[in-house]
Amino acid sequence: MKKVGVAILGLGVVGGGTYKILTEHREFYKKNHGVDITVESVLERNEKRALELGVDKSKLCSNVAEICSNPEVDIVVEVIGGVEPARSFVLAALNSGKSVVTSNKELYCKYSHELEKTAKKNRVGLFFEASCVGGVPVIRSMLDNLQGNEFSSLMGIINGTTNYILTKMSDGGASYKSVLEEAQKLGYAETDPTSDVEGYDAAYKLSILSSIAFHTKVPYTEIYREGITDIENVDVEYGKQLGYALKLLAIGKNGESGIEVRVHPAFIKSSHPLANVNDSYNAVYLTGDCVEDVMLYGRGAGAMPTGSAIVGDIIYCALHPNHSYSTFKNTEKADANTKFVKNFESEYYIRLSAEDKAGVLSKITATFGKHAISVAQFVQDKEREGGKAPLIVVTHITKEQNIKKAVADINATGLAKVDAVIRVIS
Ligand code: HSE
């Protein structure tokens, strides 16, 4: 029987889940996959946590060099997160002939070119299914099962923390701030939640997923990014009345004008499958030229779901010794021939507060007309605060820059103020 020794760098939430899965399923993998996987080494400073998880003291080590020189270790699992020291540890492992499985989206997004080059040079494997969307098998689905397709788009809810916050704001009317505090108490959001709520986490994942989907490097610096920190309950409520759900969406498109990549809050029609992806669940909706639409749905974070993706990679690595690598030219920067669409098109929801007097509405509509913006829906709420009437405008498809110019012009009139602009996905 094939024997495979694993080292785990970091016994946090995901590392702990991976350890538990590997130890509890050892006999199952022997029987069903013909491979005996053992955890030979663990790099973890918190000895108490390691011992509580059942790690034998003899397997605990305090530096990566010990792991790199351990002949019993074939595969190193990196679940530390962040760039350093994870990058140095992964490079050291690859250079000492170990295959690497990582869940680290920031590291893979920023340094995949360097890691892949090092893995190829050393003829070892480099696997990263767990870096995107936790337990949802989107990377290998694109690389293997769906590789016959040319993808025109991918759209996803790929951050669990923000989806949990937006779901709770929509369900109970609680404010962003109070739901964030609740998410932190539940352990979904970090003490510093910036990466999740400002959309960085989703942008790292979108960079990885769109590079694979479109067969070219899509650096995260090319991604338009906007988080959820300015979302107000009033817009979630108006959106519901208009038949929309509010989500933090990651969108990648590949068309004649180039590649369009963006992460931002968006209203989706409540009949769209993504509108029903709630709480900390994630989903990716892919459109390929042969398969048409495919949606992969499941838990995008957490010890066991992310551990499931890591263990899947370990078994795949063990059973496929001739390693293959990503299907795009994995360079640091985008290929010079790749064009990125910045002035993208969308429908828009715009909330304004306007002076409640004659002529104001016609000035607003004239401004939209001046910027070639066609209005699809106009709702004036009867509720008035301080003589101001809330107006909701939903546009037909228009260019982002035209909206920006119209918003600046409306605000400059002094008669109305744009309070919120949210893109709408039809
Ligand atoms: N912070 C991430 C999320 C964890 O909330 O989705 C998984 O990458």
Short mmCIF file of C-alpha atoms and ligand atoms in Angstrom, two decimals:
data_model
loop_
_atom_site.label_atom_id
_atom_site.label_comp_id
_atom_site.label_asym_id
_atom_site.label_seq_id
_atom_site.Cartn_x
_atom_site.Cartn_y
_atom_site.Cartn_z
CA MET A 1 0.00 0.00 0.00
CA LYS A 2 1.18 3.49 -0.85
CA LYS A 3 2.33 5.37 2.27
CA VAL A 4 2.21 9.15 2.50
CA GLY A 5 3.57 11.28 5.34
CA VAL A 6 2.08 14.71 5.93
CA ALA A 7 3.33 17.74 7.88
CA ILE A 8 0.88 20.45 8.93
CA LEU A 9 2.14 24.02 9.32
CA GLY A 10 -0.26 25.70 11.76
CA LEU A 11 -2.93 24.06 13.90
CA GLY A 12 -5.49 26.86 13.80
CA VAL A 13 -9.11 26.30 12.76
CA VAL A 14 -8.30 24.80 9.34
CA GLY A 15 -5.13 22.98 10.47
CA GLY A 16 -7.07 21.43 13.37
CA GLY A 17 -9.86 20.32 11.02
CA THR A 18 -7.34 18.79 8.62
CA TYR A 19 -5.63 16.90 11.46
CA LYS A 20 -8.96 15.56 12.69
CA ILE A 21 -10.07 14.42 9.22
CA LEU A 22 -6.77 12.71 8.44
CA THR A 23 -6.56 10.85 11.74
CA GLU A 24 -10.24 9.86 11.92
CA HIS A 25 -10.40 8.70 8.26
CA ARG A 26 -7.07 6.88 8.08
CA GLU A 27 -8.63 3.39 7.80
CA PHE A 28 -11.29 4.66 5.37
CA TYR A 29 -8.62 6.05 3.00
CA LYS A 30 -6.57 2.85 3.28
CA LYS A 31 -9.59 0.74 2.42
CA ASN A 32 -11.11 2.91 -0.30
CA HIS A 33 -8.21 4.83 -1.85
CA GLY A 34 -5.37 2.39 -1.21
CA VAL A 35 -3.27 5.00 0.53
CA ASP A 36 -2.07 5.16 4.12
CA ILE A 37 -1.81 8.82 5.14
CA THR A 38 -0.15 9.64 8.44
CA VAL A 39 0.59 12.99 10.07
CA GLU A 40 4.34 12.84 10.64
CA SER A 41 4.97 16.35 11.85
CA VAL A 42 3.15 19.43 13.10
CA LEU A 43 4.52 22.97 13.33
CA GLU A 44 2.62 24.68 16.13
CA ARG A 45 3.83 26.96 18.91
CA ASN A 46 0.73 26.36 21.04
CA GLU A 47 1.69 22.97 22.47
CA LYS A 48 -1.47 22.82 24.61
CA ARG A 49 -3.72 23.11 21.54
CA ALA A 50 -1.73 20.44 19.69
CA LEU A 51 -1.91 18.01 22.61
CA GLU A 52 -5.64 18.67 23.04
CA LEU A 53 -6.14 17.71 19.39
CA GLY A 54 -4.36 14.42 20.11
CA VAL A 55 -1.01 15.19 18.45
CA ASP A 56 1.76 13.01 19.87
CA LYS A 57 4.43 15.19 21.51
CA SER A 58 7.12 13.48 19.42
CA LYS A 59 5.47 14.84 16.23
CA LEU A 60 5.55 18.47 17.39
CA CYS A 61 8.30 20.63 16.00
CA SER A 62 9.24 24.27 16.25
CA ASN A 63 10.97 25.06 12.96
CA VAL A 64 10.32 24.36 9.31
CA ALA A 65 13.88 23.13 8.64
CA GLU A 66 13.14 20.03 10.74
CA ILE A 67 10.15 19.28 8.53
CA CYS A 68 12.07 19.91 5.31
CA SER A 69 14.77 17.44 6.33
CA ASN A 70 12.34 14.78 7.60
CA PRO A 71 12.38 11.90 5.08
CA GLU A 72 9.01 10.66 6.41
CA VAL A 73 7.29 13.83 5.16
CA ASP A 74 6.10 13.80 1.53
CA ILE A 75 3.47 16.54 1.59
CA VAL A 76 3.51 19.81 3.54
CA VAL A 77 0.15 21.43 4.32
CA GLU A 78 0.38 25.21 4.79
CA VAL A 79 -2.54 26.64 6.76
CA ILE A 80 -0.82 29.56 8.46
CA GLY A 81 -2.38 32.28 6.26
CA GLY A 82 -0.94 35.67 5.23
CA VAL A 83 2.20 36.16 3.17
CA GLU A 84 5.08 35.78 5.64
CA PRO A 85 6.31 33.47 7.06
CA ALA A 86 4.01 31.25 4.95
CA ARG A 87 5.78 32.12 1.67
CA SER A 88 9.28 31.31 3.01
CA PHE A 89 8.05 28.06 4.56
CA VAL A 90 6.31 26.93 1.35
CA LEU A 91 9.38 27.77 -0.78
CA ALA A 92 11.61 25.88 1.66
CA ALA A 93 9.31 22.84 1.52
CA LEU A 94 9.16 22.86 -2.31
CA ASN A 95 12.92 23.28 -2.56
CA SER A 96 13.46 20.28 -0.31
CA GLY A 97 11.36 18.09 -2.61
CA LYS A 98 8.07 18.14 -0.70
CA SER A 99 4.74 18.69 -2.44
CA VAL A 100 2.65 21.49 -0.93
CA VAL A 101 -1.08 21.81 -0.27
CA THR A 102 -2.17 25.29 0.79
CA SER A 103 -5.39 27.04 1.81
CA ASN A 104 -3.71 30.44 1.63
CA LYS A 105 -5.53 32.65 -0.90
CA GLU A 106 -3.48 35.77 -0.24
CA LEU A 107 -0.22 33.89 -0.71
CA TYR A 108 -1.39 32.01 -3.79
CA CYS A 109 -2.96 35.10 -5.34
CA LYS A 110 0.16 37.23 -4.90
CA TYR A 111 2.93 34.64 -5.38
CA SER A 112 1.51 31.75 -7.45
CA HIS A 113 4.03 32.51 -10.23
CA GLU A 114 6.96 32.06 -7.83
CA LEU A 115 5.52 29.03 -6.05
CA GLU A 116 4.60 27.29 -9.31
CA LYS A 117 8.05 27.94 -10.83
CA THR A 118 9.68 26.46 -7.71
CA ALA A 119 7.35 23.44 -7.71
CA LYS A 120 8.07 22.75 -11.40
CA LYS A 121 11.84 23.09 -10.87
CA ASN A 122 11.67 20.53 -8.06
CA ARG A 123 9.10 18.32 -9.85
CA VAL A 124 6.75 18.35 -6.89
CA GLY A 125 3.05 19.09 -6.60
CA LEU A 126 1.40 22.38 -5.65
CA PHE A 127 -2.28 22.27 -4.74
CA PHE A 128 -4.59 25.08 -3.66
CA GLU A 129 -8.23 23.93 -3.85
CA ALA A 130 -8.79 25.10 -0.25
CA SER A 131 -7.67 28.65 -1.08
CA CYS A 132 -11.02 29.49 -2.68
CA VAL A 133 -14.52 28.84 -1.40
CA GLY A 134 -13.56 26.37 1.37
CA GLY A 135 -15.19 23.00 0.83
CA VAL A 136 -16.76 23.89 -2.55
CA PRO A 137 -14.72 22.08 -5.23
CA VAL A 138 -14.48 24.87 -7.76
CA ILE A 139 -10.79 24.82 -8.73
CA ARG A 140 -10.48 21.19 -9.74
CA SER A 141 -13.94 21.33 -11.32
CA MET A 142 -12.63 24.03 -13.67
CA LEU A 143 -9.22 22.40 -14.21
CA ASP A 144 -10.53 18.86 -14.79
CA ASN A 145 -14.25 18.24 -15.21
CA LEU A 146 -15.07 21.48 -17.01
CA GLN A 147 -11.81 21.91 -18.93
CA GLY A 148 -13.56 21.38 -22.26
CA ASN A 149 -15.30 24.72 -21.84
CA GLU A 150 -14.45 28.25 -22.74
CA PHE A 151 -15.81 30.27 -19.82
CA SER A 152 -17.47 33.58 -20.55
CA SER A 153 -18.27 34.41 -16.93
CA LEU A 154 -18.05 33.43 -13.32
CA MET A 155 -20.07 35.06 -10.62
CA GLY A 156 -19.93 34.14 -7.00
CA ILE A 157 -20.61 34.74 -3.37
CA ILE A 158 -17.14 33.81 -2.21
CA ASN A 159 -16.88 35.37 1.22
CA GLY A 160 -18.80 33.78 4.09
CA THR A 161 -18.43 36.60 6.62
CA THR A 162 -20.01 39.27 4.41
CA ASN A 163 -22.74 36.92 3.26
CA TYR A 164 -23.61 36.19 6.88
CA ILE A 165 -23.73 39.94 7.68
CA LEU A 166 -25.88 40.83 4.65
CA THR A 167 -28.25 37.91 5.30
CA LYS A 168 -28.78 38.97 8.91
CA MET A 169 -29.27 42.63 7.91
CA SER A 170 -31.90 41.49 5.44
CA ASP A 171 -33.66 39.01 7.77
CA GLY A 172 -33.86 40.99 10.96
CA GLY A 173 -33.22 44.61 10.03
CA ALA A 174 -30.20 44.76 12.35
CA SER A 175 -27.53 47.34 11.53
CA TYR A 176 -24.24 46.51 9.84
CA LYS A 177 -22.33 47.35 13.03
CA SER A 178 -24.39 45.11 15.33
CA VAL A 179 -24.31 42.14 12.93
CA LEU A 180 -20.56 42.51 12.52
CA GLU A 181 -20.16 42.32 16.30
CA GLU A 182 -22.34 39.20 16.36
CA ALA A 183 -20.26 37.65 13.51
CA GLN A 184 -17.09 38.35 15.48
CA LYS A 185 -18.57 36.69 18.60
CA LEU A 186 -19.48 33.62 16.51
CA GLY A 187 -15.93 33.47 15.14
CA TYR A 188 -16.95 34.10 11.50
CA ALA A 189 -15.29 37.52 11.31
CA GLU A 190 -11.77 38.27 12.51
CA THR A 191 -11.10 40.84 15.27
CA ASP A 192 -9.81 43.00 12.42
CA PRO A 193 -12.48 42.25 9.79
CA THR A 194 -11.01 44.54 7.09
CA SER A 195 -10.00 41.81 4.66
CA ASP A 196 -13.52 40.33 4.62
CA VAL A 197 -15.72 43.45 4.83
CA GLU A 198 -13.65 45.57 2.44
CA GLY A 199 -13.64 42.82 -0.19
CA TYR A 200 -9.90 41.97 -0.19
CA ASP A 201 -10.53 38.30 0.68
CA ALA A 202 -13.03 38.01 -2.20
CA ALA A 203 -10.64 39.84 -4.56
CA TYR A 204 -7.79 37.40 -3.80
CA LYS A 205 -10.12 34.48 -4.53
CA LEU A 206 -11.49 36.11 -7.69
CA SER A 207 -7.94 36.67 -8.95
CA ILE A 208 -7.21 32.93 -8.59
CA LEU A 209 -10.54 31.75 -10.01
CA SER A 210 -10.60 34.11 -12.99
CA SER A 211 -6.97 33.33 -13.90
CA ILE A 212 -7.95 29.66 -14.14
CA ALA A 213 -11.28 30.31 -15.87
CA PHE A 214 -9.86 32.68 -18.50
CA HIS A 215 -6.44 30.99 -18.96
CA THR A 216 -4.46 34.13 -18.32
CA LYS A 217 -3.04 35.87 -15.28
CA VAL A 218 -5.58 38.18 -13.65
CA PRO A 219 -3.65 40.07 -10.94
CA TYR A 220 -5.76 41.14 -7.96
CA THR A 221 -4.59 44.72 -8.57
CA GLU A 222 -6.77 44.73 -11.74
CA ILE A 223 -9.91 43.94 -9.73
CA TYR A 224 -12.35 46.75 -8.96
CA ARG A 225 -13.08 46.34 -5.24
CA GLU A 226 -15.73 47.81 -2.97
CA GLY A 227 -16.75 46.38 0.42
CA ILE A 228 -19.98 46.38 2.42
CA THR A 229 -19.11 48.88 5.16
CA ASP A 230 -21.33 51.64 3.73
CA ILE A 231 -24.42 49.45 3.27
CA GLU A 232 -27.47 50.82 5.08
CA ASN A 233 -30.58 48.88 6.14
CA VAL A 234 -32.80 51.30 4.24
CA ASP A 235 -31.30 50.09 0.92
CA VAL A 236 -31.61 46.42 1.88
CA GLU A 237 -35.31 47.12 2.58
CA TYR A 238 -35.98 49.11 -0.62
CA GLY A 239 -34.16 46.37 -2.54
CA LYS A 240 -36.45 43.72 -1.06
CA GLN A 241 -39.50 45.75 -2.10
CA LEU A 242 -38.10 45.86 -5.65
CA GLY A 243 -37.56 42.07 -5.65
CA TYR A 244 -33.80 42.01 -5.03
CA ALA A 245 -31.41 40.37 -2.58
CA LEU A 246 -28.22 42.22 -1.67
CA LYS A 247 -24.98 40.24 -1.92
CA LEU A 248 -21.25 40.91 -2.03
CA LEU A 249 -20.61 39.58 -5.52
CA ALA A 250 -17.38 38.62 -7.22
CA ILE A 251 -17.78 38.93 -10.98
CA GLY A 252 -15.44 37.86 -13.75
CA LYS A 253 -16.29 38.19 -17.44
CA ASN A 254 -14.31 37.46 -20.56
CA GLY A 255 -15.60 39.05 -23.73
CA GLU A 256 -14.55 40.80 -26.93
CA SER A 257 -13.54 43.98 -25.10
CA GLY A 258 -11.41 42.09 -22.61
CA ILE A 259 -11.57 40.78 -19.05
CA GLU A 260 -13.78 42.46 -16.49
CA VAL A 261 -13.20 41.65 -12.82
CA ARG A 262 -14.95 43.25 -9.89
CA VAL A 263 -16.01 42.70 -6.28
CA HIS A 264 -18.79 44.88 -4.89
CA PRO A 265 -22.20 44.75 -3.25
CA ALA A 266 -24.94 44.10 -5.82
CA PHE A 267 -28.65 43.58 -5.97
CA ILE A 268 -29.67 40.32 -7.66
CA LYS A 269 -33.21 39.40 -8.68
CA SER A 270 -34.59 37.17 -5.94
CA SER A 271 -35.35 34.48 -8.56
CA HIS A 272 -31.61 34.09 -9.35
CA PRO A 273 -30.06 31.00 -7.68
CA LEU A 274 -27.35 33.16 -6.07
CA ALA A 275 -30.01 35.26 -4.32
CA ASN A 276 -30.86 32.23 -2.19
CA VAL A 277 -27.31 31.58 -1.01
CA ASN A 278 -27.57 32.74 2.58
CA ASP A 279 -25.70 32.94 5.88
CA SER A 280 -22.08 31.84 5.66
CA TYR A 281 -22.72 29.66 2.59
CA ASN A 282 -20.85 30.35 -0.65
CA ALA A 283 -21.57 29.60 -4.30
CA VAL A 284 -19.91 30.04 -7.67
CA TYR A 285 -22.01 30.33 -10.82
CA LEU A 286 -20.02 29.49 -13.96
CA THR A 287 -21.03 29.90 -17.58
CA GLY A 288 -19.17 27.75 -20.12
CA ASP A 289 -19.79 27.50 -23.85
CA CYS A 290 -20.57 23.73 -23.73
CA VAL A 291 -21.99 23.10 -20.29
CA GLU A 292 -23.90 26.42 -20.10
CA ASP A 293 -24.64 27.35 -16.46
CA VAL A 294 -23.24 25.44 -13.48
CA MET A 295 -23.58 26.45 -9.85
CA LEU A 296 -21.39 24.99 -7.11
CA TYR A 297 -22.73 25.61 -3.62
CA GLY A 298 -21.60 24.81 -0.09
CA ARG A 299 -19.67 25.90 2.96
CA GLY A 300 -16.98 28.38 2.00
CA ALA A 301 -15.15 28.38 5.31
CA GLY A 302 -14.71 26.46 8.55
CA ALA A 303 -12.53 23.70 9.93
CA MET A 304 -14.16 20.63 8.36
CA PRO A 305 -15.27 22.03 4.95
CA THR A 306 -11.88 23.64 4.30
CA GLY A 307 -10.18 20.54 5.75
CA SER A 308 -12.19 18.49 3.24
CA ALA A 309 -10.65 20.48 0.35
CA ILE A 310 -7.15 20.09 1.80
CA VAL A 311 -7.50 16.35 2.30
CA GLY A 312 -8.91 16.02 -1.24
CA ASP A 313 -5.71 17.65 -2.51
CA ILE A 314 -3.52 15.39 -0.33
CA ILE A 315 -5.16 12.25 -1.71
CA TYR A 316 -5.04 13.58 -5.30
CA CYS A 317 -1.36 14.44 -4.87
CA ALA A 318 -0.64 10.97 -3.47
CA LEU A 319 -2.46 9.19 -6.31
CA HIS A 320 -1.20 11.37 -9.21
CA PRO A 321 2.60 11.43 -8.97
CA ASN A 322 3.03 13.09 -12.41
CA HIS A 323 2.15 16.57 -11.26
CA SER A 324 0.42 19.03 -13.54
CA TYR A 325 0.20 22.77 -12.95
CA SER A 326 -2.21 25.62 -13.63
CA THR A 327 -3.51 25.95 -17.17
CA PHE A 328 -2.48 29.58 -17.62
CA LYS A 329 0.87 31.27 -18.14
CA ASN A 330 1.51 31.94 -14.49
CA THR A 331 3.43 35.19 -14.49
CA GLU A 332 3.68 37.91 -11.84
CA LYS A 333 1.96 40.49 -14.04
CA ALA A 334 -0.78 40.15 -16.61
CA ASP A 335 0.18 39.26 -20.15
CA ALA A 336 0.80 42.42 -22.20
CA ASN A 337 -1.96 41.38 -24.64
CA THR A 338 -4.63 41.03 -21.94
CA LYS A 339 -7.05 43.96 -21.89
CA PHE A 340 -9.00 44.78 -18.74
CA VAL A 341 -12.37 46.51 -18.97
CA LYS A 342 -12.54 49.32 -16.40
CA ASN A 343 -15.57 51.29 -17.56
CA PHE A 344 -17.93 48.34 -17.15
CA GLU A 345 -21.67 48.31 -17.69
CA SER A 346 -24.44 47.51 -15.25
CA GLU A 347 -27.90 48.44 -14.19
CA TYR A 348 -27.92 50.70 -11.13
CA TYR A 349 -30.06 51.37 -8.07
CA ILE A 350 -29.68 54.96 -6.93
CA ARG A 351 -31.21 56.41 -3.76
CA LEU A 352 -31.49 60.18 -3.53
CA SER A 353 -32.90 62.62 -1.05
CA ALA A 354 -34.37 65.59 -2.87
CA GLU A 355 -35.94 68.92 -2.00
CA ASP A 356 -39.68 68.29 -2.12
CA LYS A 357 -40.62 71.08 -4.49
CA ALA A 358 -41.64 71.67 -8.09
CA GLY A 359 -39.03 71.23 -10.79
CA VAL A 360 -36.54 69.13 -8.79
CA LEU A 361 -37.59 65.84 -10.33
CA SER A 362 -37.31 67.18 -13.87
CA LYS A 363 -33.78 68.48 -13.12
CA ILE A 364 -32.77 65.03 -11.86
CA THR A 365 -34.20 63.22 -14.88
CA ALA A 366 -32.61 65.78 -17.21
CA THR A 367 -29.22 65.03 -15.62
CA PHE A 368 -29.68 61.30 -16.24
CA GLY A 369 -30.65 62.12 -19.84
CA LYS A 370 -27.56 64.32 -20.30
CA HIS A 371 -25.36 61.33 -19.42
CA ALA A 372 -27.25 58.90 -21.67
CA ILE A 373 -28.72 57.07 -18.67
CA SER A 374 -32.10 55.51 -19.34
CA VAL A 375 -34.33 55.17 -16.27
CA ALA A 376 -36.18 51.87 -15.91
CA GLN A 377 -38.00 52.53 -12.64
CA PHE A 378 -38.66 55.59 -10.53
CA VAL A 379 -40.12 55.31 -7.02
CA GLN A 380 -40.88 58.25 -4.77
CA ASP A 381 -41.46 57.30 -1.16
CA LYS A 382 -44.28 59.15 0.59
CA GLU A 383 -42.24 59.25 3.82
CA ARG A 384 -40.54 62.61 4.12
CA GLU A 385 -37.84 63.65 6.52
CA GLY A 386 -37.13 67.35 7.03
CA GLY A 387 -38.87 68.32 3.78
CA LYS A 388 -36.77 65.83 1.78
CA ALA A 389 -38.37 63.06 -0.26
CA PRO A 390 -36.47 59.80 -0.76
CA LEU A 391 -36.33 58.84 -4.43
CA ILE A 392 -35.29 55.49 -5.81
CA VAL A 393 -34.12 55.26 -9.40
CA VAL A 394 -33.32 51.99 -11.16
CA THR A 395 -31.54 52.43 -14.48
CA HIS A 396 -31.25 50.33 -17.61
CA ILE A 397 -27.78 49.10 -18.50
CA THR A 398 -25.35 51.98 -18.54
CA LYS A 399 -21.64 52.70 -18.23
CA GLU A 400 -20.12 53.08 -14.76
CA GLN A 401 -18.44 56.38 -15.69
CA ASN A 402 -21.75 57.88 -16.84
CA ILE A 403 -23.26 57.09 -13.44
CA LYS A 404 -20.29 58.69 -11.65
CA LYS A 405 -20.67 61.89 -13.75
CA ALA A 406 -24.45 62.02 -13.21
CA VAL A 407 -24.03 61.56 -9.43
CA ALA A 408 -21.50 64.42 -9.31
CA ASP A 409 -23.82 66.68 -11.33
CA ILE A 410 -26.88 65.90 -9.16
CA ASN A 411 -24.94 66.53 -5.95
CA ALA A 412 -23.67 69.84 -7.39
CA THR A 413 -27.24 71.18 -7.86
CA GLY A 414 -27.71 71.46 -4.09
CA LEU A 415 -31.36 70.39 -4.64
CA ALA A 416 -30.73 66.68 -4.27
CA LYS A 417 -28.12 64.39 -2.79
CA VAL A 418 -27.26 60.87 -3.91
CA ASP A 419 -27.18 58.74 -0.74
CA ALA A 420 -26.50 55.31 -2.23
CA VAL A 421 -25.49 53.72 -5.54
CA ILE A 422 -25.70 49.93 -5.80
CA ARG A 423 -25.17 47.93 -8.98
CA VAL A 424 -27.98 45.64 -10.07
CA ILE A 425 -27.38 42.29 -11.77
CA SER A 426 -30.27 41.42 -14.01
N1 HSE B 1 -12.79 34.88 5.86
C1 HSE B 1 -13.19 33.97 4.84
C2 HSE B 1 -14.70 34.07 4.64
C3 HSE B 1 -12.79 32.56 5.23
O1 HSE B 1 -15.39 34.69 5.45
O2 HSE B 1 -15.19 33.57 3.64
C4 HSE B 1 -12.58 31.65 4.08
O3 HSE B 1 -11.68 32.11 3.14
#
